[in-house]
GROMACS .gro file of C-alpha atoms in nm:
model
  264
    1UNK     CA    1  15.202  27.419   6.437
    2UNK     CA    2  15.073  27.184   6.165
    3UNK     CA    3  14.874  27.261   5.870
    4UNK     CA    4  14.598  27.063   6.027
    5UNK     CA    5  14.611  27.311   6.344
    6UNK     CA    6  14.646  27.607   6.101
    7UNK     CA    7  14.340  27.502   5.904
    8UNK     CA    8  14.080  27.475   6.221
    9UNK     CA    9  14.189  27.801   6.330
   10UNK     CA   10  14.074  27.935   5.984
   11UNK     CA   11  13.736  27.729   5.993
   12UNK     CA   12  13.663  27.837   6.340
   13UNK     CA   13  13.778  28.221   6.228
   14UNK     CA   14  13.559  28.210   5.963
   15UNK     CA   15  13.274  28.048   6.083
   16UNK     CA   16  13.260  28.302   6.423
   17UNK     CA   17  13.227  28.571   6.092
   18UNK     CA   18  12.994  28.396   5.909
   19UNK     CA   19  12.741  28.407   6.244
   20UNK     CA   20  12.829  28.723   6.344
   21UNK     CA   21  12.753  28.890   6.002
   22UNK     CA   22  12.432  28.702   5.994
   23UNK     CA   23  12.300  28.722   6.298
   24UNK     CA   24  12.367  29.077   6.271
   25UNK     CA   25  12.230  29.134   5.916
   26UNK     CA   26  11.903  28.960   6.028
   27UNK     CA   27  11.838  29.079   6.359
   28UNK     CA   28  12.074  29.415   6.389
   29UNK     CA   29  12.362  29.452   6.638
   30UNK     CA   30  12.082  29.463   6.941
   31UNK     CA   31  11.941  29.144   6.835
   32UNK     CA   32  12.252  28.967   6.787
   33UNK     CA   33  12.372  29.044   7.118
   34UNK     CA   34  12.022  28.927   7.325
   35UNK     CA   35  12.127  28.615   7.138
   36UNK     CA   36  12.444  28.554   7.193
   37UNK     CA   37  12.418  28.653   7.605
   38UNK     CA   38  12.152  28.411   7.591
   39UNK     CA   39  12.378  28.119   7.434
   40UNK     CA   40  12.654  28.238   7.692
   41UNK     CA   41  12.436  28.146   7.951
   42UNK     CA   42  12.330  27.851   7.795
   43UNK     CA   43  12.674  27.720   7.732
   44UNK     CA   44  12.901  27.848   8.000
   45UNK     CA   45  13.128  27.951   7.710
   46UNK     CA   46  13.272  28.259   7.572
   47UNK     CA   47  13.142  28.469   7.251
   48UNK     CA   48  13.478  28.345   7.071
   49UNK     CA   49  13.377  27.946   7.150
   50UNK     CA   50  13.058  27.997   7.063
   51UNK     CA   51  13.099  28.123   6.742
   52UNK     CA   52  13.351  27.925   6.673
   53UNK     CA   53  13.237  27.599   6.710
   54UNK     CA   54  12.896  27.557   6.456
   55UNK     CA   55  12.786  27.206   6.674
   56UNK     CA   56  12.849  27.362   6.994
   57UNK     CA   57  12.606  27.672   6.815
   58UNK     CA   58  12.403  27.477   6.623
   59UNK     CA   59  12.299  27.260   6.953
   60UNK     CA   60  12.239  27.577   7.127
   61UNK     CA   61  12.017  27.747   6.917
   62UNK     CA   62  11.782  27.403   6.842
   63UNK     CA   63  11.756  27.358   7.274
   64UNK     CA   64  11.655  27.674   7.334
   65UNK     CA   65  11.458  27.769   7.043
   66UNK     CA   66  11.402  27.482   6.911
   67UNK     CA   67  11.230  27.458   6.518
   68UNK     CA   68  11.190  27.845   6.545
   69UNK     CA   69  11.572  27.873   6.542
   70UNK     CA   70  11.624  27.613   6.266
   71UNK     CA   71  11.428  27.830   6.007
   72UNK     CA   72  11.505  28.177   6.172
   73UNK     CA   73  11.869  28.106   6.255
   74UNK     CA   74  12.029  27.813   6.118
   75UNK     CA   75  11.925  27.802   5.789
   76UNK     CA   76  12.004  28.144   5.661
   77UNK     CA   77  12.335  28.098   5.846
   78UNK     CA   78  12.425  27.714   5.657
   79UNK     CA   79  12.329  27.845   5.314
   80UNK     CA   80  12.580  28.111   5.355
   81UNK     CA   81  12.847  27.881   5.502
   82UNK     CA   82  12.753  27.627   5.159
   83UNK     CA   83  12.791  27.933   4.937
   84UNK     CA   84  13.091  28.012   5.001
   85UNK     CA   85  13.246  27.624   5.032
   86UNK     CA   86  13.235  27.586   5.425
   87UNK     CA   87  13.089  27.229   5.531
   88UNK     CA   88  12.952  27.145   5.832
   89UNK     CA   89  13.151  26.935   6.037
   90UNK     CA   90  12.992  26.614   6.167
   91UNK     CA   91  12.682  26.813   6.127
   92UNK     CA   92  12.385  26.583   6.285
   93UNK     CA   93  12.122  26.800   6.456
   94UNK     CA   94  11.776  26.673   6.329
   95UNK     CA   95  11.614  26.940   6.136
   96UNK     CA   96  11.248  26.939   6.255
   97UNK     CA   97  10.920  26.936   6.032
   98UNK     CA   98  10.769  27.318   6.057
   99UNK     CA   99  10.394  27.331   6.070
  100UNK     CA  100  10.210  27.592   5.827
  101UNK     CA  101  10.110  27.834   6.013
  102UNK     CA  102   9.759  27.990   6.116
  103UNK     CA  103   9.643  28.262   5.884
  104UNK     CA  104   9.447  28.402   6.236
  105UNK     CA  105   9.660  28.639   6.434
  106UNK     CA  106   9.733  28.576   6.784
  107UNK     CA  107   9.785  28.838   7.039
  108UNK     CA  108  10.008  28.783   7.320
  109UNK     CA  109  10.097  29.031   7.598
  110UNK     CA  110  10.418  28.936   7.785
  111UNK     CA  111  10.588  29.033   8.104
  112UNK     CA  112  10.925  28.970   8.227
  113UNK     CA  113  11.172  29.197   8.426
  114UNK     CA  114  11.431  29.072   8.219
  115UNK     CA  115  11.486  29.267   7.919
  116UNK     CA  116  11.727  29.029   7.743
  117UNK     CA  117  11.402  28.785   7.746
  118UNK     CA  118  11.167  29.049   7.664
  119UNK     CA  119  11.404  29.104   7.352
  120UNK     CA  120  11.385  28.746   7.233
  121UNK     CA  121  10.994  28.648   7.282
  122UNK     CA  122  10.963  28.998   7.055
  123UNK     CA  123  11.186  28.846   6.816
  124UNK     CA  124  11.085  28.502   6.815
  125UNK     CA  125  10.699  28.417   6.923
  126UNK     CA  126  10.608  28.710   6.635
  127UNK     CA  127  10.633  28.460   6.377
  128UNK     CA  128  10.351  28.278   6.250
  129UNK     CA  129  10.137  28.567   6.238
  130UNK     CA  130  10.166  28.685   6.578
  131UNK     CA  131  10.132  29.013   6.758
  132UNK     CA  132  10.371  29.042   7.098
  133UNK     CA  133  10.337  29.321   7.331
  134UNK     CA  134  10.564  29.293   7.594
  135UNK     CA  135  10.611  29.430   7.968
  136UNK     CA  136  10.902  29.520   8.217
  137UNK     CA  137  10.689  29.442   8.511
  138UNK     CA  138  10.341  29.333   8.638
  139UNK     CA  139  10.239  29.757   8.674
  140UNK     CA  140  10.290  29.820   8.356
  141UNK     CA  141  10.153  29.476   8.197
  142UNK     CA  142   9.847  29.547   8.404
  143UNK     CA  143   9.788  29.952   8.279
  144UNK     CA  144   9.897  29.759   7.897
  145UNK     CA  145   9.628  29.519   7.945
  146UNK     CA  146   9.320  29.749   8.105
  147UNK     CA  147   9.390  29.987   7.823
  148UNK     CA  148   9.381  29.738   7.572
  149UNK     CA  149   9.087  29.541   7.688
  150UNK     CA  150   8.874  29.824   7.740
  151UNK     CA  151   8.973  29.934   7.410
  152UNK     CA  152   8.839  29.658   7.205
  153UNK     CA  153   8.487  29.679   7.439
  154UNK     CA  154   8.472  29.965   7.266
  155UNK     CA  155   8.522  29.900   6.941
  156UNK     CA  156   8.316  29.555   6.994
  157UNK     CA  157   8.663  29.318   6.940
  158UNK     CA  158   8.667  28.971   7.110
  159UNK     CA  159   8.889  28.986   7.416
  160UNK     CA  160   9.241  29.189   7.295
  161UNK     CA  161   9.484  28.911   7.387
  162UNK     CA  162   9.518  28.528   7.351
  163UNK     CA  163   9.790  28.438   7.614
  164UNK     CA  164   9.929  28.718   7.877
  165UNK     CA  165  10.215  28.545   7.982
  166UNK     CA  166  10.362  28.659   8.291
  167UNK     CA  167  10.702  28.570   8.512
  168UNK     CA  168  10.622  28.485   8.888
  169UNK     CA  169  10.927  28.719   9.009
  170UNK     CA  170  10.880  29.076   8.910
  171UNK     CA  171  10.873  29.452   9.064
  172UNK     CA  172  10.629  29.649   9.136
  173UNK     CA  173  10.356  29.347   9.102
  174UNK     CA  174  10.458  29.037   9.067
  175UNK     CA  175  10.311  28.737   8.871
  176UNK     CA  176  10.023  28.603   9.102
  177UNK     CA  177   9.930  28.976   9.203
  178UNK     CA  178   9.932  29.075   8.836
  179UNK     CA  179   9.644  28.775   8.757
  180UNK     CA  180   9.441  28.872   8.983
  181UNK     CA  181   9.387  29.227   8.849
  182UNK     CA  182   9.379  29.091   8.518
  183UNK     CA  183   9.122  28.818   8.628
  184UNK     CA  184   8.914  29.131   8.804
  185UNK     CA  185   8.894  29.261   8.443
  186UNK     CA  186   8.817  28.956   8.241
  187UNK     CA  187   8.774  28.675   8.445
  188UNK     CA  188   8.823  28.470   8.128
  189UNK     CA  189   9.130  28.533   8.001
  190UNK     CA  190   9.406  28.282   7.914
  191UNK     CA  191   9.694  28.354   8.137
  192UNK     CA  192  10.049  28.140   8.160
  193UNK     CA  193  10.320  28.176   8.471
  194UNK     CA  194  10.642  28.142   8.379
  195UNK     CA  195  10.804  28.002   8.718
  196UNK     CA  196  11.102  27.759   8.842
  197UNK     CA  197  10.842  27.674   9.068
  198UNK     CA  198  10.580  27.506   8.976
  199UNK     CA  199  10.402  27.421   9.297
  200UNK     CA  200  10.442  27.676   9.498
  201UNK     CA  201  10.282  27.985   9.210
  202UNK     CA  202  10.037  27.652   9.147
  203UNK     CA  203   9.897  27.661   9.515
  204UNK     CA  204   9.953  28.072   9.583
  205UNK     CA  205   9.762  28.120   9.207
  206UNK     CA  206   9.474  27.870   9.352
  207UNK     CA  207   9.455  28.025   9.704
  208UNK     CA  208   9.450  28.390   9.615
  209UNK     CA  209   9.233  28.333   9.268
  210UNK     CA  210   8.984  28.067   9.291
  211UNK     CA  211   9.111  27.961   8.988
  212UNK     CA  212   9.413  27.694   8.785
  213UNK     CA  213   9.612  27.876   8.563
  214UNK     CA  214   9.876  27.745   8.361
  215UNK     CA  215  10.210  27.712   8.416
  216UNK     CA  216  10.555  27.659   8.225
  217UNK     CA  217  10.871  27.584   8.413
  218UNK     CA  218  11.179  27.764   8.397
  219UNK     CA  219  11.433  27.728   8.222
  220UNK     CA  220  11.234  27.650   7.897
  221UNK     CA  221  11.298  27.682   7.529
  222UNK     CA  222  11.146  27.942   7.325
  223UNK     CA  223  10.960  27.608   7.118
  224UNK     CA  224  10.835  27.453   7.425
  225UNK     CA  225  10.646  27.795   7.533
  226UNK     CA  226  10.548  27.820   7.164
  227UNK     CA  227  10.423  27.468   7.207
  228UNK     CA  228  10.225  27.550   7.490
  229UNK     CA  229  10.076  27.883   7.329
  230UNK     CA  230   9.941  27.658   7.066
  231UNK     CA  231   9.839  27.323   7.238
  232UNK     CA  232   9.548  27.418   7.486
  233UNK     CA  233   9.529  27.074   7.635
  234UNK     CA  234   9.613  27.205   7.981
  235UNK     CA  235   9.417  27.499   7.980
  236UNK     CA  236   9.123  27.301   7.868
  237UNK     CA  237   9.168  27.056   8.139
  238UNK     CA  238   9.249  27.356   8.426
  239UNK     CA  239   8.897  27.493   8.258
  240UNK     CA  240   8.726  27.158   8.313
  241UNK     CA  241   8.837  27.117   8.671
  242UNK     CA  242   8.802  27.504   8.759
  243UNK     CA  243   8.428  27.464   8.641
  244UNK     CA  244   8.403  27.171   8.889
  245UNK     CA  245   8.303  27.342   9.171
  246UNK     CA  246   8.244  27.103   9.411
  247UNK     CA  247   8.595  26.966   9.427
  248UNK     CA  248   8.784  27.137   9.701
  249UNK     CA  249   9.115  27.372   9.650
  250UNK     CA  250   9.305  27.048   9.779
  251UNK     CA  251   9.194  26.838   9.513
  252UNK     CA  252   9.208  27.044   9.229
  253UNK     CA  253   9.555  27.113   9.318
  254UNK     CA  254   9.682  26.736   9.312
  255UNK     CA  255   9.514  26.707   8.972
  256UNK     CA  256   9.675  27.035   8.873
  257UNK     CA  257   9.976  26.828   8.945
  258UNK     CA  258   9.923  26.541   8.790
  259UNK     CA  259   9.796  26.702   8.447
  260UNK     CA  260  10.170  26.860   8.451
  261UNK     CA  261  10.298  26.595   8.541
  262UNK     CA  262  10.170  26.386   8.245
  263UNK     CA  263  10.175  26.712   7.965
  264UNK     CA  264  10.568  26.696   8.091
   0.00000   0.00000   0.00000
């Protein structure tokens, strides 16, 4: 074996312990495991290759959480590597501009029956001032959100949460049949389905609720559901056509369409 071989083996060594011991240190051994199943799956690669290989990690992290990851992940994680005299290698990921954040919290109730996902939109959409509640399945999102809402009635709040963000697939009540309790409760509230597909929750949402509600397709990145938390063109466009109500559920459904279509 060469000296050439010899010395990638030691970058890639140390490199899988520089993101190991950061990860960890950052987000505890928990945290650094959600992440690292979520890469896997991502990648189609082992732990070892992962870790070992800062492009193949680097890419990763930016497509899935985008400019989140970059400040969150990557940067604590190349300082260290520059401290102690470890380059990059043909290091060319674009480091994206971060926006300041809102000084206004935002309050975001989430439900997934995945808990590995649950994990990271805790970990991730809580920046930027943000509050994230999160859900195992539609039941319990619904008895989170009735207790909640009525709650700040009480206490004469504005409506609890922002965004309740629900997955189309879960026990107990799933997505669509979630909504519609919500909707019962507040028939204003901002709600996004996370789906792989888009028309069919699109239409069944429609039928069953009267009503467009948004929708992000999965797989996405952390950043692009950020994105859509923030930018409310598509709600305010659903809003604009669910106010219309002399357009049938036929119509609003192919302009449903073609505002995703476009926003994509």
């Amino acid at each position: 074996m060469s000296n050439s071989d010899f010395n990638h083996i030691g970058y890639k060594n140390r490199t899988s312990q520089i993101i190991e011991r950061s990860l960890i240190e950052l987000y505890g051994i928990n945290g650094y495991k959600s992440i690292i199943q979520t890469l896997k799956k991502e990648c189609k690669k082992s732990e070892k290759e992962i870790t070992g290989n800062y492009e193949l990690f680097a890419g990763a992290i930016q497509k899935i959480f985008g400019r989140i990851g970059d400040r969150k992940i990557l940067d604590p994680i190349t300082i260290e590597m520059s401290r102690i005299g470890i380059d990059e290698p043909n290091h060319t990921i674009t480091r994206k501009q971060v926006p300041m954040a809102d000084t206004a919290t935002t309050r975001l109730l989430i439900a997934d029956d995945e808990p590995h996902l649950l994990e990271l939109y805790q970990d991730w959409l809580k920046f930027d001032n943000r509050q994230v509640i999160t859900a195992e399945n539609g039941q319990k999102c619904l008895e989170i959100y009735r207790k909640e809402y009525y709650h700040s009635k009480l206490n004469h709040y504005d409506n609890y949460f922002d965004v309740v963000i629900l997955d189309h697939i879960m026990p107990e009540l799933n997505g669509v049949q979630t909504a519609i309790e919500i909707l019962k409760i507040n028939p204003n509230q901002r709600i996004i389905f996370a789906s792989g597909y888009i028309e069919k929750i699109l239409s069944e949402s429609l039928t069953k609720t009267n009503k467009l509600i948004e929708v992000i397709k999965k797989p996405f990145s952390i950043e692009a559901l950020d994105d859509m938390i923030n930018n409310k063109t598509i709600f305010n466009k659903f809003e604009e056509i669910n106010s219309n109500h002399k357009e049938d559920i036929t119509a609003r459904y192919s302009n449903a369409i073609t505002i995703l279509n476009n926003y994509n």
